[in-house]
PDB file of C-alpha atoms in Angstrom:
ATOM      1  CA  UNK A   1     108.276  98.782 -68.392  1.00  0.00           C
ATOM      2  CA  UNK A   2     111.519  97.043 -69.312  1.00  0.00           C
ATOM      3  CA  UNK A   3     113.969  98.382 -71.884  1.00  0.00           C
ATOM      4  CA  UNK A   4     114.960  95.052 -73.399  1.00  0.00           C
ATOM      5  CA  UNK A   5     118.228  95.201 -71.488  1.00  0.00           C
ATOM      6  CA  UNK A   6     119.239  92.462 -69.050  1.00  0.00           C
ATOM      7  CA  UNK A   7     122.251  91.126 -67.206  1.00  0.00           C
ATOM      8  CA  UNK A   8     123.180  87.849 -65.558  1.00  0.00           C
ATOM      9  CA  UNK A   9     123.766  88.153 -61.805  1.00  0.00           C
ATOM     10  CA  UNK A  10     124.999  84.901 -60.341  1.00  0.00           C
ATOM     11  CA  UNK A  11     123.136  82.354 -62.437  1.00  0.00           C
ATOM     12  CA  UNK A  12     119.964  84.360 -63.044  1.00  0.00           C
ATOM     13  CA  UNK A  13     119.119  86.809 -65.831  1.00  0.00           C
ATOM     14  CA  UNK A  14     117.832  90.123 -64.482  1.00  0.00           C
ATOM     15  CA  UNK A  15     115.750  92.594 -66.499  1.00  0.00           C
ATOM     16  CA  UNK A  16     116.891  96.223 -66.395  1.00  0.00           C
ATOM     17  CA  UNK A  17     114.792  99.382 -66.622  1.00  0.00           C
ATOM     18  CA  UNK A  18     117.134 102.068 -65.271  1.00  0.00           C
ATOM     19  CA  UNK A  19     119.303 104.737 -66.900  1.00  0.00           C
ATOM     20  CA  UNK A  20     122.679 103.016 -66.381  1.00  0.00           C
ATOM     21  CA  UNK A  21     123.531 100.996 -69.530  1.00  0.00           C
ATOM     22  CA  UNK A  22     127.270 101.719 -69.284  1.00  0.00           C
ATOM     23  CA  UNK A  23     127.375 100.569 -65.674  1.00  0.00           C
ATOM     24  CA  UNK A  24     125.659  97.285 -66.490  1.00  0.00           C
ATOM     25  CA  UNK A  25     128.086  96.721 -69.343  1.00  0.00           C
ATOM     26  CA  UNK A  26     130.822  96.795 -66.708  1.00  0.00           C
ATOM     27  CA  UNK A  27     128.891  94.263 -64.641  1.00  0.00           C
ATOM     28  CA  UNK A  28     128.484  91.994 -67.666  1.00  0.00           C
ATOM     29  CA  UNK A  29     132.216  92.284 -68.357  1.00  0.00           C
ATOM     30  CA  UNK A  30     132.987  91.345 -64.729  1.00  0.00           C
ATOM     31  CA  UNK A  31     134.772  94.659 -64.179  1.00  0.00           C
ATOM     32  CA  UNK A  32     132.521  96.117 -61.457  1.00  0.00           C
ATOM     33  CA  UNK A  33     133.315  94.889 -57.949  1.00  0.00           C
ATOM     34  CA  UNK A  34     133.765  91.239 -58.917  1.00  0.00           C
ATOM     35  CA  UNK A  35     134.901  90.361 -55.399  1.00  0.00           C
ATOM     36  CA  UNK A  36     131.750  91.731 -53.789  1.00  0.00           C
ATOM     37  CA  UNK A  37     129.541  89.897 -56.261  1.00  0.00           C
ATOM     38  CA  UNK A  38     131.375  86.633 -55.626  1.00  0.00           C
ATOM     39  CA  UNK A  39     131.027  87.135 -51.884  1.00  0.00           C
ATOM     40  CA  UNK A  40     127.276  87.579 -52.267  1.00  0.00           C
ATOM     41  CA  UNK A  41     127.120  84.316 -54.197  1.00  0.00           C
ATOM     42  CA  UNK A  42     129.077  82.647 -51.378  1.00  0.00           C
ATOM     43  CA  UNK A  43     127.418  84.197 -48.328  1.00  0.00           C
ATOM     44  CA  UNK A  44     123.804  84.750 -49.361  1.00  0.00           C
ATOM     45  CA  UNK A  45     121.034  82.191 -49.767  1.00  0.00           C
ATOM     46  CA  UNK A  46     117.358  81.789 -48.905  1.00  0.00           C
ATOM     47  CA  UNK A  47     118.127  81.786 -45.162  1.00  0.00           C
ATOM     48  CA  UNK A  48     119.765  85.221 -45.336  1.00  0.00           C
ATOM     49  CA  UNK A  49     118.539  88.722 -44.617  1.00  0.00           C
ATOM     50  CA  UNK A  50     120.631  91.005 -46.829  1.00  0.00           C
ATOM     51  CA  UNK A  51     120.787  94.620 -45.631  1.00  0.00           C
ATOM     52  CA  UNK A  52     121.972  96.858 -48.461  1.00  0.00           C
ATOM     53  CA  UNK A  53     123.156 100.209 -47.088  1.00  0.00           C
ATOM     54  CA  UNK A  54     123.617 102.361 -50.157  1.00  0.00           C
ATOM     55  CA  UNK A  55     121.555 100.232 -52.535  1.00  0.00           C
ATOM     56  CA  UNK A  56     121.792 102.722 -55.454  1.00  0.00           C
ATOM     57  CA  UNK A  57     119.915 101.288 -58.506  1.00  0.00           C
ATOM     58  CA  UNK A  58     120.063  97.783 -57.097  1.00  0.00           C
ATOM     59  CA  UNK A  59     123.007  95.707 -58.348  1.00  0.00           C
ATOM     60  CA  UNK A  60     123.663  93.998 -55.013  1.00  0.00           C
ATOM     61  CA  UNK A  61     120.008  94.125 -53.951  1.00  0.00           C
ATOM     62  CA  UNK A  62     118.927  92.327 -57.124  1.00  0.00           C
ATOM     63  CA  UNK A  63     121.732  89.776 -56.849  1.00  0.00           C
ATOM     64  CA  UNK A  64     120.905  88.953 -53.229  1.00  0.00           C
ATOM     65  CA  UNK A  65     117.201  88.643 -54.056  1.00  0.00           C
ATOM     66  CA  UNK A  66     118.088  86.363 -56.958  1.00  0.00           C
ATOM     67  CA  UNK A  67     119.927  84.172 -54.438  1.00  0.00           C
ATOM     68  CA  UNK A  68     116.628  83.809 -52.569  1.00  0.00           C
ATOM     69  CA  UNK A  69     117.382  86.243 -49.747  1.00  0.00           C
ATOM     70  CA  UNK A  70     115.042  88.721 -48.169  1.00  0.00           C
ATOM     71  CA  UNK A  71     116.496  92.168 -48.763  1.00  0.00           C
ATOM     72  CA  UNK A  72     116.196  95.516 -47.017  1.00  0.00           C
ATOM     73  CA  UNK A  73     117.517  98.138 -49.451  1.00  0.00           C
ATOM     74  CA  UNK A  74     118.361 101.524 -47.923  1.00  0.00           C
ATOM     75  CA  UNK A  75     118.867 104.422 -50.337  1.00  0.00           C
ATOM     76  CA  UNK A  76     118.463 108.195 -49.937  1.00  0.00           C
ATOM     77  CA  UNK A  77     119.198 109.499 -53.444  1.00  0.00           C
ATOM     78  CA  UNK A  78     115.801 110.245 -55.079  1.00  0.00           C
ATOM     79  CA  UNK A  79     117.075 109.665 -58.618  1.00  0.00           C
ATOM     80  CA  UNK A  80     118.599 106.345 -57.610  1.00  0.00           C
ATOM     81  CA  UNK A  81     115.403 105.367 -55.803  1.00  0.00           C
ATOM     82  CA  UNK A  82     113.389 105.980 -58.966  1.00  0.00           C
ATOM     83  CA  UNK A  83     115.711 103.730 -60.967  1.00  0.00           C
ATOM     84  CA  UNK A  84     115.811 101.084 -58.230  1.00  0.00           C
ATOM     85  CA  UNK A  85     112.025 101.038 -58.267  1.00  0.00           C
ATOM     86  CA  UNK A  86     111.971 100.566 -62.034  1.00  0.00           C
ATOM     87  CA  UNK A  87     114.459  97.700 -61.845  1.00  0.00           C
ATOM     88  CA  UNK A  88     112.393  95.999 -59.156  1.00  0.00           C
ATOM     89  CA  UNK A  89     109.193  96.480 -61.160  1.00  0.00           C
ATOM     90  CA  UNK A  90     110.921  94.801 -64.110  1.00  0.00           C
ATOM     91  CA  UNK A  91     111.604  91.764 -61.887  1.00  0.00           C
ATOM     92  CA  UNK A  92     108.407  91.222 -59.878  1.00  0.00           C
ATOM     93  CA  UNK A  93     109.514  87.825 -58.595  1.00  0.00           C
ATOM     94  CA  UNK A  94     112.547  89.445 -56.987  1.00  0.00           C
ATOM     95  CA  UNK A  95     110.701  92.596 -55.909  1.00  0.00           C
ATOM     96  CA  UNK A  96     108.487  90.499 -53.650  1.00  0.00           C
ATOM     97  CA  UNK A  97     111.571  89.759 -51.522  1.00  0.00           C
ATOM     98  CA  UNK A  98     112.770  93.381 -51.314  1.00  0.00           C
ATOM     99  CA  UNK A  99     111.762  96.124 -48.876  1.00  0.00           C
ATOM    100  CA  UNK A 100     113.003  99.552 -49.944  1.00  0.00           C
ATOM    101  CA  UNK A 101     113.737 102.069 -47.195  1.00  0.00           C
ATOM    102  CA  UNK A 102     113.912 105.523 -48.866  1.00  0.00           C
ATOM    103  CA  UNK A 103     116.027 107.107 -46.163  1.00  0.00           C
ATOM    104  CA  UNK A 104     119.627 107.725 -45.179  1.00  0.00           C
ATOM    105  CA  UNK A 105     121.395 105.701 -42.519  1.00  0.00           C
ATOM    106  CA  UNK A 106     123.049 108.057 -40.036  1.00  0.00           C
ATOM    107  CA  UNK A 107     124.234 107.803 -36.426  1.00  0.00           C
ATOM    108  CA  UNK A 108     122.059 110.739 -35.303  1.00  0.00           C
ATOM    109  CA  UNK A 109     118.913 110.357 -37.410  1.00  0.00           C
ATOM    110  CA  UNK A 110     116.940 113.505 -38.197  1.00  0.00           C
ATOM    111  CA  UNK A 111     117.326 115.294 -41.527  1.00  0.00           C
ATOM    112  CA  UNK A 112     120.657 115.217 -43.352  1.00  0.00           C
ATOM    113  CA  UNK A 113     122.053 116.907 -46.448  1.00  0.00           C
ATOM    114  CA  UNK A 114     123.410 114.952 -49.400  1.00  0.00           C
ATOM    115  CA  UNK A 115     125.417 116.281 -52.308  1.00  0.00           C
ATOM    116  CA  UNK A 116     126.543 115.075 -55.726  1.00  0.00           C
ATOM    117  CA  UNK A 117     129.521 116.188 -57.805  1.00  0.00           C
ATOM    118  CA  UNK A 118     127.645 115.642 -61.058  1.00  0.00           C
ATOM    119  CA  UNK A 119     123.986 114.825 -60.574  1.00  0.00           C
ATOM    120  CA  UNK A 120     121.719 112.770 -58.324  1.00  0.00           C
ATOM    121  CA  UNK A 121     121.646 109.106 -59.250  1.00  0.00           C
ATOM    122  CA  UNK A 122     125.293 108.903 -60.320  1.00  0.00           C
ATOM    123  CA  UNK A 123     126.243 106.397 -57.562  1.00  0.00           C
ATOM    124  CA  UNK A 124     128.634 108.827 -55.846  1.00  0.00           C
ATOM    125  CA  UNK A 125     126.277 111.037 -53.853  1.00  0.00           C
ATOM    126  CA  UNK A 126     127.428 111.418 -50.273  1.00  0.00           C
ATOM    127  CA  UNK A 127     126.786 113.077 -46.947  1.00  0.00           C
ATOM    128  CA  UNK A 128     130.369 114.320 -47.263  1.00  0.00           C
ATOM    129  CA  UNK A 129     129.371 116.407 -50.306  1.00  0.00           C
ATOM    130  CA  UNK A 130     126.877 118.609 -48.475  1.00  0.00           C
ATOM    131  CA  UNK A 131     128.733 121.655 -49.792  1.00  0.00           C
ATOM    132  CA  UNK A 132     128.448 120.633 -53.458  1.00  0.00           C
ATOM    133  CA  UNK A 133     126.481 122.619 -56.016  1.00  0.00           C
ATOM    134  CA  UNK A 134     123.798 119.915 -56.174  1.00  0.00           C
ATOM    135  CA  UNK A 135     122.314 119.005 -52.777  1.00  0.00           C
ATOM    136  CA  UNK A 136     119.102 117.679 -51.267  1.00  0.00           C
ATOM    137  CA  UNK A 137     117.652 116.803 -47.884  1.00  0.00           C
ATOM    138  CA  UNK A 138     116.877 113.287 -46.738  1.00  0.00           C
ATOM    139  CA  UNK A 139     115.260 111.844 -43.650  1.00  0.00           C
ATOM    140  CA  UNK A 140     117.678 109.617 -41.745  1.00  0.00           C
ATOM    141  CA  UNK A 141     117.345 106.499 -39.629  1.00  0.00           C
ATOM    142  CA  UNK A 142     119.788 105.562 -36.895  1.00  0.00           C
ATOM    143  CA  UNK A 143     121.245 102.037 -36.917  1.00  0.00           C
ATOM    144  CA  UNK A 144     119.091 101.262 -33.879  1.00  0.00           C
ATOM    145  CA  UNK A 145     115.913 102.450 -35.626  1.00  0.00           C
ATOM    146  CA  UNK A 146     116.718 100.422 -38.724  1.00  0.00           C
ATOM    147  CA  UNK A 147     117.540  97.341 -36.639  1.00  0.00           C
ATOM    148  CA  UNK A 148     114.043  97.501 -35.119  1.00  0.00           C
ATOM    149  CA  UNK A 149     112.569  97.173 -38.622  1.00  0.00           C
ATOM    150  CA  UNK A 150     114.537  94.091 -39.617  1.00  0.00           C
ATOM    151  CA  UNK A 151     112.772  90.730 -39.724  1.00  0.00           C
ATOM    152  CA  UNK A 152     114.264  87.719 -37.973  1.00  0.00           C
ATOM    153  CA  UNK A 153     116.542  85.492 -40.013  1.00  0.00           C
ATOM    154  CA  UNK A 154     119.111  82.741 -39.403  1.00  0.00           C
ATOM    155  CA  UNK A 155     121.834  84.811 -41.050  1.00  0.00           C
ATOM    156  CA  UNK A 156     122.359  88.527 -41.651  1.00  0.00           C
ATOM    157  CA  UNK A 157     124.696  89.962 -44.284  1.00  0.00           C
ATOM    158  CA  UNK A 158     125.152  93.738 -44.349  1.00  0.00           C
ATOM    159  CA  UNK A 159     126.688  95.591 -47.278  1.00  0.00           C
ATOM    160  CA  UNK A 160     127.915  99.130 -46.602  1.00  0.00           C
ATOM    161  CA  UNK A 161     128.855 101.416 -49.498  1.00  0.00           C
ATOM    162  CA  UNK A 162     128.171 105.018 -48.490  1.00  0.00           C
ATOM    163  CA  UNK A 163     130.827 107.064 -50.298  1.00  0.00           C
ATOM    164  CA  UNK A 164     132.596 108.182 -47.141  1.00  0.00           C
ATOM    165  CA  UNK A 165     129.699 108.272 -44.672  1.00  0.00           C
ATOM    166  CA  UNK A 166     130.852 104.888 -43.306  1.00  0.00           C
ATOM    167  CA  UNK A 167     133.453 106.586 -41.092  1.00  0.00           C
ATOM    168  CA  UNK A 168     130.782 108.306 -38.998  1.00  0.00           C
ATOM    169  CA  UNK A 169     128.327 105.424 -39.191  1.00  0.00           C
ATOM    170  CA  UNK A 170     130.471 102.489 -38.099  1.00  0.00           C
ATOM    171  CA  UNK A 171     131.054 103.633 -34.490  1.00  0.00           C
ATOM    172  CA  UNK A 172     127.243 103.468 -34.105  1.00  0.00           C
ATOM    173  CA  UNK A 173     126.706 100.206 -36.017  1.00  0.00           C
ATOM    174  CA  UNK A 174     126.342  97.893 -32.991  1.00  0.00           C
ATOM    175  CA  UNK A 175     122.516  97.514 -33.128  1.00  0.00           C
ATOM    176  CA  UNK A 176     122.653  96.309 -36.750  1.00  0.00           C
ATOM    177  CA  UNK A 177     125.344  93.708 -36.085  1.00  0.00           C
ATOM    178  CA  UNK A 178     123.776  92.399 -32.873  1.00  0.00           C
ATOM    179  CA  UNK A 179     123.128  89.000 -34.439  1.00  0.00           C
ATOM    180  CA  UNK A 180     124.698  85.614 -33.743  1.00  0.00           C
ATOM    181  CA  UNK A 181     125.435  84.962 -37.427  1.00  0.00           C
ATOM    182  CA  UNK A 182     126.392  88.176 -39.198  1.00  0.00           C
ATOM    183  CA  UNK A 183     128.867  89.286 -41.842  1.00  0.00           C
ATOM    184  CA  UNK A 184     129.585  92.810 -43.082  1.00  0.00           C
ATOM    185  CA  UNK A 185     130.939  93.738 -46.519  1.00  0.00           C
ATOM    186  CA  UNK A 186     132.226  97.300 -46.153  1.00  0.00           C
ATOM    187  CA  UNK A 187     133.734  99.716 -48.639  1.00  0.00           C
ATOM    188  CA  UNK A 188     135.945 102.491 -47.294  1.00  0.00           C
ATOM    189  CA  UNK A 189     136.521 105.743 -49.175  1.00  0.00           C
ATOM    190  CA  UNK A 190     139.650 107.413 -47.766  1.00  0.00           C
ATOM    191  CA  UNK A 191     140.049 109.737 -50.754  1.00  0.00           C
ATOM    192  CA  UNK A 192     136.474 111.024 -50.436  1.00  0.00           C
ATOM    193  CA  UNK A 193     137.023 111.527 -46.719  1.00  0.00           C
ATOM    194  CA  UNK A 194     140.228 113.488 -47.324  1.00  0.00           C
ATOM    195  CA  UNK A 195     138.579 115.623 -49.998  1.00  0.00           C
ATOM    196  CA  UNK A 196     135.829 116.503 -47.504  1.00  0.00           C
ATOM    197  CA  UNK A 197     138.427 118.256 -45.349  1.00  0.00           C
ATOM    198  CA  UNK A 198     139.276 115.467 -42.885  1.00  0.00           C
ATOM    199  CA  UNK A 199     142.989 115.774 -42.114  1.00  0.00           C
ATOM    200  CA  UNK A 200     143.257 112.663 -39.930  1.00  0.00           C
ATOM    201  CA  UNK A 201     142.064 109.947 -42.288  1.00  0.00           C
ATOM    202  CA  UNK A 202     144.053 107.261 -40.486  1.00  0.00           C
ATOM    203  CA  UNK A 203     142.523 108.251 -37.152  1.00  0.00           C
ATOM    204  CA  UNK A 204     139.002 108.287 -38.586  1.00  0.00           C
ATOM    205  CA  UNK A 205     139.662 104.852 -40.057  1.00  0.00           C
ATOM    206  CA  UNK A 206     140.850 103.455 -36.711  1.00  0.00           C
ATOM    207  CA  UNK A 207     137.732 104.777 -34.993  1.00  0.00           C
ATOM    208  CA  UNK A 208     135.517 103.193 -37.643  1.00  0.00           C
ATOM    209  CA  UNK A 209     137.311  99.844 -37.456  1.00  0.00           C
ATOM    210  CA  UNK A 210     136.946  99.704 -33.683  1.00  0.00           C
ATOM    211  CA  UNK A 211     133.383  98.523 -34.354  1.00  0.00           C
ATOM    212  CA  UNK A 212     134.902  95.242 -35.544  1.00  0.00           C
ATOM    213  CA  UNK A 213     137.393  94.656 -32.741  1.00  0.00           C
ATOM    214  CA  UNK A 214     137.692  90.901 -32.270  1.00  0.00           C
ATOM    215  CA  UNK A 215     136.079  90.105 -35.640  1.00  0.00           C
ATOM    216  CA  UNK A 216     137.902  88.261 -38.416  1.00  0.00           C
ATOM    217  CA  UNK A 217     138.774  90.497 -41.348  1.00  0.00           C
ATOM    218  CA  UNK A 218     139.131  89.332 -44.948  1.00  0.00           C
ATOM    219  CA  UNK A 219     140.482  91.563 -47.684  1.00  0.00           C
ATOM    220  CA  UNK A 220     138.082  91.503 -50.647  1.00  0.00           C
ATOM    221  CA  UNK A 221     139.889  90.556 -53.832  1.00  0.00           C
ATOM    222  CA  UNK A 222     138.578  90.066 -57.358  1.00  0.00           C
ATOM    223  CA  UNK A 223     138.247  86.370 -56.559  1.00  0.00           C
ATOM    224  CA  UNK A 224     136.299  86.938 -53.356  1.00  0.00           C
ATOM    225  CA  UNK A 225     137.929  87.158 -49.938  1.00  0.00           C
ATOM    226  CA  UNK A 226     141.451  86.482 -48.710  1.00  0.00           C
ATOM    227  CA  UNK A 227     142.151  85.823 -45.026  1.00  0.00           C
ATOM    228  CA  UNK A 228     143.950  88.843 -43.642  1.00  0.00           C
ATOM    229  CA  UNK A 229     143.672  89.291 -39.871  1.00  0.00           C
ATOM    230  CA  UNK A 230     142.078  87.748 -36.814  1.00  0.00           C
ATOM    231  CA  UNK A 231     141.309  91.167 -35.319  1.00  0.00           C
ATOM    232  CA  UNK A 232     139.682  93.553 -37.768  1.00  0.00           C
ATOM    233  CA  UNK A 233     140.600  96.577 -35.676  1.00  0.00           C
ATOM    234  CA  UNK A 234     144.231  96.164 -36.747  1.00  0.00           C
ATOM    235  CA  UNK A 235     143.841  96.142 -40.529  1.00  0.00           C
ATOM    236  CA  UNK A 236     144.878  98.844 -42.980  1.00  0.00           C
ATOM    237  CA  UNK A 237     141.661 100.068 -44.607  1.00  0.00           C
ATOM    238  CA  UNK A 238     143.457 103.038 -46.124  1.00  0.00           C
ATOM    239  CA  UNK A 239     145.726 100.928 -48.321  1.00  0.00           C
ATOM    240  CA  UNK A 240     142.938  98.488 -49.220  1.00  0.00           C
ATOM    241  CA  UNK A 241     139.403  99.819 -49.108  1.00  0.00           C
ATOM    242  CA  UNK A 242     137.071  96.823 -49.326  1.00  0.00           C
ATOM    243  CA  UNK A 243     136.757  94.275 -46.515  1.00  0.00           C
ATOM    244  CA  UNK A 244     134.611  91.424 -45.269  1.00  0.00           C
ATOM    245  CA  UNK A 245     134.151  91.273 -41.509  1.00  0.00           C
ATOM    246  CA  UNK A 246     132.874  88.118 -39.816  1.00  0.00           C
ATOM    247  CA  UNK A 247     132.150  87.829 -36.118  1.00  0.00           C
ATOM    248  CA  UNK A 248     134.675  85.461 -34.505  1.00  0.00           C
TER     249      UNK A 248
END
């Protein structure tokens, strides 16, 4: 059941049935990740498979589906999954293009522990908060196991927003980016990593970026992407935390 709320993503009006009215007000005001949303409009079309790692309640999943893409939405927060499901049910034409994977993405697979500072579903749950007061267990898929599930497509765009878990994931990302035409939109969270107890944030960042050695890196700005470096392994993802990586 819809709530009567809706938002325009790209050029399409999307019905909303989740518990995030304040968040969607930010989207409507163009104050939530405008660069990422503009990149999706630029990079994603009906020939694209959009892999949404950290789909939350679906803002980028719904936008990519509205662009005509097939979407694989990976989310491990049960409260977020419930709201994502409601938003998809409110947009059945888009839901037909979306496969939800209710698991975590993790280099080792198995069962992992998530935590939230406030409550599940708040968009900031993380594997780095396993010591928080609010925690839960989630089954995890490795990048290789997820890659085996992905359908063929002419183009693959991967969005990674994992509230700090990207630092451990990216060194194992090779199976997901083993595609001739692939782009990755990645958010880095150096403050979350530091708060988790990591004392060598710069070193962890260098190890994560090594996955993109030889790729072109573009700093994500509010307008979209600005050319930054020909070798992504040399960028500063501590000073600027959102990047587009494109295989050279």
